[in-house]
Amino acid sequence: GKVEVPEEKGLGESEEEGEICLTPGQIQELYTLIRKIEKTLREPVTVDWAYDHGRLYILRARPFTDKTLKRYQ
């Protein structure tokens, strides 16, 4: 599938405005893994993740709830 990257400040950007922190390959890897988690759990999830030395780590995955949605509005 196609990955859409939000242009909201703070998502995929470093401290310096406009500097992208993730490569397109890392974005695709993250997207693919999140979709696998959602398929396994059979529901949308929010995921805490980190890259360290080029390796992706999933720190936590939990159901996406109305409370989660309100936090981002």
Short mmCIF file of N, CA and C in Angstrom, two decimals:
data_model
loop_
_atom_site.label_atom_id
_atom_site.label_comp_id
_atom_site.label_asym_id
_atom_site.label_seq_id
_atom_site.Cartn_x
_atom_site.Cartn_y
_atom_site.Cartn_z
N GLY A 1 0.83 -1.19 0.00
CA GLY A 1 0.00 0.00 0.00
C GLY A 1 0.86 1.24 0.00
N LYS A 2 0.21 2.33 -0.20
CA LYS A 2 0.86 3.63 -0.24
C LYS A 2 0.97 4.19 1.18
N VAL A 3 2.10 4.73 1.52
CA VAL A 3 2.32 5.32 2.84
C VAL A 3 2.21 6.83 2.70
N GLU A 4 1.32 7.44 3.50
CA GLU A 4 1.20 8.89 3.52
C GLU A 4 1.84 9.39 4.80
N VAL A 5 2.76 10.32 4.67
CA VAL A 5 3.44 10.87 5.83
C VAL A 5 2.83 12.21 6.16
N PRO A 6 2.29 12.36 7.39
CA PRO A 6 1.70 13.65 7.77
C PRO A 6 2.73 14.76 7.74
N GLU A 7 2.29 15.95 7.37
CA GLU A 7 3.21 17.08 7.32
C GLU A 7 3.15 17.91 8.59
N GLU A 8 2.54 17.36 9.62
CA GLU A 8 2.41 18.03 10.90
C GLU A 8 3.77 18.10 11.57
N LYS A 9 4.12 19.26 12.13
CA LYS A 9 5.42 19.41 12.80
C LYS A 9 5.55 18.39 13.93
N GLY A 10 6.70 17.80 14.03
CA GLY A 10 6.95 16.84 15.09
C GLY A 10 6.81 15.40 14.64
N LEU A 11 6.20 15.15 13.51
CA LEU A 11 6.04 13.79 13.02
C LEU A 11 7.04 13.57 11.89
N GLY A 12 8.08 12.85 12.18
CA GLY A 12 9.08 12.56 11.16
C GLY A 12 10.06 13.70 10.92
N GLU A 13 10.07 14.68 11.82
CA GLU A 13 10.99 15.79 11.66
C GLU A 13 11.89 15.90 12.88
N SER A 14 13.09 16.36 12.66
CA SER A 14 14.01 16.56 13.78
C SER A 14 13.75 17.93 14.38
N GLU A 15 14.61 18.31 15.31
CA GLU A 15 14.49 19.62 15.95
C GLU A 15 14.59 20.76 14.94
N GLU A 16 15.41 20.55 13.91
CA GLU A 16 15.54 21.58 12.89
C GLU A 16 14.40 21.42 11.92
N GLU A 17 13.62 22.47 11.78
CA GLU A 17 12.41 22.43 10.97
C GLU A 17 12.66 21.91 9.56
N GLY A 18 11.88 20.91 9.17
CA GLY A 18 11.94 20.39 7.83
C GLY A 18 12.95 19.28 7.61
N GLU A 19 13.80 18.98 8.58
CA GLU A 19 14.79 17.92 8.42
C GLU A 19 14.16 16.57 8.75
N ILE A 20 14.08 15.69 7.77
CA ILE A 20 13.45 14.39 7.94
C ILE A 20 14.38 13.44 8.69
N CYS A 21 13.83 12.76 9.70
CA CYS A 21 14.63 11.83 10.51
C CYS A 21 14.59 10.41 9.96
N LEU A 22 13.50 10.02 9.32
CA LEU A 22 13.36 8.66 8.83
C LEU A 22 13.55 8.62 7.32
N THR A 23 14.19 7.57 6.87
CA THR A 23 14.33 7.37 5.43
C THR A 23 13.02 6.80 4.89
N PRO A 24 12.78 6.89 3.58
CA PRO A 24 11.59 6.27 3.02
C PRO A 24 11.51 4.77 3.34
N GLY A 25 12.65 4.09 3.36
CA GLY A 25 12.67 2.66 3.69
C GLY A 25 12.25 2.40 5.13
N GLN A 26 12.68 3.27 6.05
CA GLN A 26 12.30 3.12 7.46
C GLN A 26 10.81 3.39 7.65
N ILE A 27 10.30 4.39 6.94
CA ILE A 27 8.87 4.69 7.01
C ILE A 27 8.07 3.49 6.51
N GLN A 28 8.49 2.91 5.41
CA GLN A 28 7.80 1.74 4.86
C GLN A 28 7.88 0.56 5.83
N GLU A 29 9.05 0.34 6.44
CA GLU A 29 9.22 -0.75 7.40
C GLU A 29 8.28 -0.57 8.60
N LEU A 30 8.21 0.65 9.11
CA LEU A 30 7.34 0.95 10.24
C LEU A 30 5.87 0.74 9.87
N TYR A 31 5.48 1.24 8.71
CA TYR A 31 4.11 1.09 8.23
C TYR A 31 3.74 -0.39 8.09
N THR A 32 4.61 -1.17 7.48
CA THR A 32 4.35 -2.59 7.27
C THR A 32 4.20 -3.33 8.60
N LEU A 33 5.06 -3.04 9.55
CA LEU A 33 4.99 -3.71 10.84
C LEU A 33 3.72 -3.33 11.61
N ILE A 34 3.36 -2.06 11.57
CA ILE A 34 2.12 -1.62 12.24
C ILE A 34 0.91 -2.30 11.63
N ARG A 35 0.89 -2.42 10.31
CA ARG A 35 -0.24 -3.10 9.64
C ARG A 35 -0.30 -4.57 10.06
N LYS A 36 0.85 -5.23 10.22
CA LYS A 36 0.87 -6.63 10.68
C LYS A 36 0.32 -6.74 12.10
N ILE A 37 0.69 -5.79 12.96
CA ILE A 37 0.17 -5.79 14.33
C ILE A 37 -1.34 -5.61 14.32
N GLU A 38 -1.83 -4.67 13.51
CA GLU A 38 -3.28 -4.44 13.43
C GLU A 38 -4.01 -5.67 12.90
N LYS A 39 -3.44 -6.33 11.92
CA LYS A 39 -4.06 -7.53 11.37
C LYS A 39 -4.10 -8.64 12.42
N THR A 40 -3.02 -8.79 13.19
CA THR A 40 -2.97 -9.81 14.23
C THR A 40 -3.98 -9.53 15.34
N LEU A 41 -4.06 -8.27 15.77
CA LEU A 41 -4.96 -7.90 16.86
C LEU A 41 -6.39 -7.64 16.39
N ARG A 42 -6.56 -7.54 15.07
CA ARG A 42 -7.86 -7.30 14.45
C ARG A 42 -8.51 -5.99 14.90
N GLU A 43 -7.68 -4.97 15.10
CA GLU A 43 -8.18 -3.64 15.44
C GLU A 43 -7.07 -2.61 15.23
N PRO A 44 -7.44 -1.35 15.03
CA PRO A 44 -6.44 -0.29 14.89
C PRO A 44 -5.64 -0.14 16.19
N VAL A 45 -4.37 0.21 16.06
CA VAL A 45 -3.51 0.36 17.23
C VAL A 45 -2.71 1.66 17.16
N THR A 46 -2.29 2.11 18.32
CA THR A 46 -1.25 3.13 18.39
C THR A 46 0.02 2.40 18.83
N VAL A 47 1.13 2.82 18.28
CA VAL A 47 2.38 2.10 18.51
C VAL A 47 3.45 3.08 18.96
N ASP A 48 4.12 2.72 20.05
CA ASP A 48 5.32 3.44 20.46
C ASP A 48 6.50 2.67 19.89
N TRP A 49 7.39 3.36 19.21
CA TRP A 49 8.48 2.69 18.52
C TRP A 49 9.74 3.54 18.61
N ALA A 50 10.85 2.91 18.29
CA ALA A 50 12.12 3.63 18.24
C ALA A 50 13.04 2.93 17.25
N TYR A 51 13.91 3.73 16.64
CA TYR A 51 15.01 3.19 15.85
C TYR A 51 16.28 3.40 16.65
N ASP A 52 17.10 2.36 16.74
CA ASP A 52 18.39 2.47 17.40
C ASP A 52 19.42 1.76 16.55
N HIS A 53 20.42 2.49 16.13
CA HIS A 53 21.47 1.94 15.26
C HIS A 53 20.87 1.25 14.04
N GLY A 54 19.86 1.88 13.45
CA GLY A 54 19.25 1.37 12.22
C GLY A 54 18.28 0.21 12.39
N ARG A 55 17.97 -0.16 13.62
CA ARG A 55 17.06 -1.29 13.86
C ARG A 55 15.78 -0.77 14.51
N LEU A 56 14.64 -1.25 14.01
CA LEU A 56 13.33 -0.84 14.51
C LEU A 56 12.94 -1.68 15.72
N TYR A 57 12.49 -1.00 16.77
CA TYR A 57 12.00 -1.66 17.97
C TYR A 57 10.57 -1.20 18.25
N ILE A 58 9.68 -2.14 18.46
CA ILE A 58 8.32 -1.81 18.88
C ILE A 58 8.33 -1.84 20.41
N LEU A 59 8.03 -0.71 21.01
CA LEU A 59 8.08 -0.59 22.47
C LEU A 59 6.74 -0.97 23.09
N ARG A 60 5.65 -0.59 22.42
CA ARG A 60 4.32 -0.90 22.93
C ARG A 60 3.31 -0.72 21.83
N ALA A 61 2.30 -1.57 21.80
CA ALA A 61 1.18 -1.43 20.87
C ALA A 61 -0.09 -1.60 21.70
N ARG A 62 -1.03 -0.68 21.52
CA ARG A 62 -2.29 -0.75 22.26
C ARG A 62 -3.43 -0.32 21.36
N PRO A 63 -4.64 -0.73 21.70
CA PRO A 63 -5.79 -0.39 20.86
C PRO A 63 -5.96 1.12 20.72
N PHE A 64 -6.36 1.53 19.54
CA PHE A 64 -6.68 2.92 19.26
C PHE A 64 -8.08 3.17 19.78
N THR A 65 -8.24 4.09 20.73
CA THR A 65 -9.54 4.33 21.36
C THR A 65 -10.01 5.76 21.10
N ASP A 66 -11.24 6.05 21.53
CA ASP A 66 -11.75 7.42 21.43
C ASP A 66 -10.88 8.38 22.25
N LYS A 67 -10.38 7.90 23.38
CA LYS A 67 -9.50 8.72 24.22
C LYS A 67 -8.22 9.08 23.46
N THR A 68 -7.69 8.12 22.72
CA THR A 68 -6.50 8.36 21.90
C THR A 68 -6.80 9.41 20.84
N LEU A 69 -7.95 9.29 20.19
CA LEU A 69 -8.35 10.22 19.13
C LEU A 69 -8.45 11.64 19.67
N LYS A 70 -9.05 11.81 20.84
CA LYS A 70 -9.22 13.14 21.43
C LYS A 70 -7.89 13.80 21.72
N ARG A 71 -6.88 12.99 22.07
CA ARG A 71 -5.55 13.53 22.38
C ARG A 71 -4.94 14.21 21.14
N TYR A 72 -5.27 13.74 19.94
CA TYR A 72 -4.66 14.25 18.72
C TYR A 72 -5.52 15.30 18.01
N GLN A 73 -6.63 15.67 18.60
CA GLN A 73 -7.50 16.67 17.96
C GLN A 73 -7.16 18.05 18.44
#
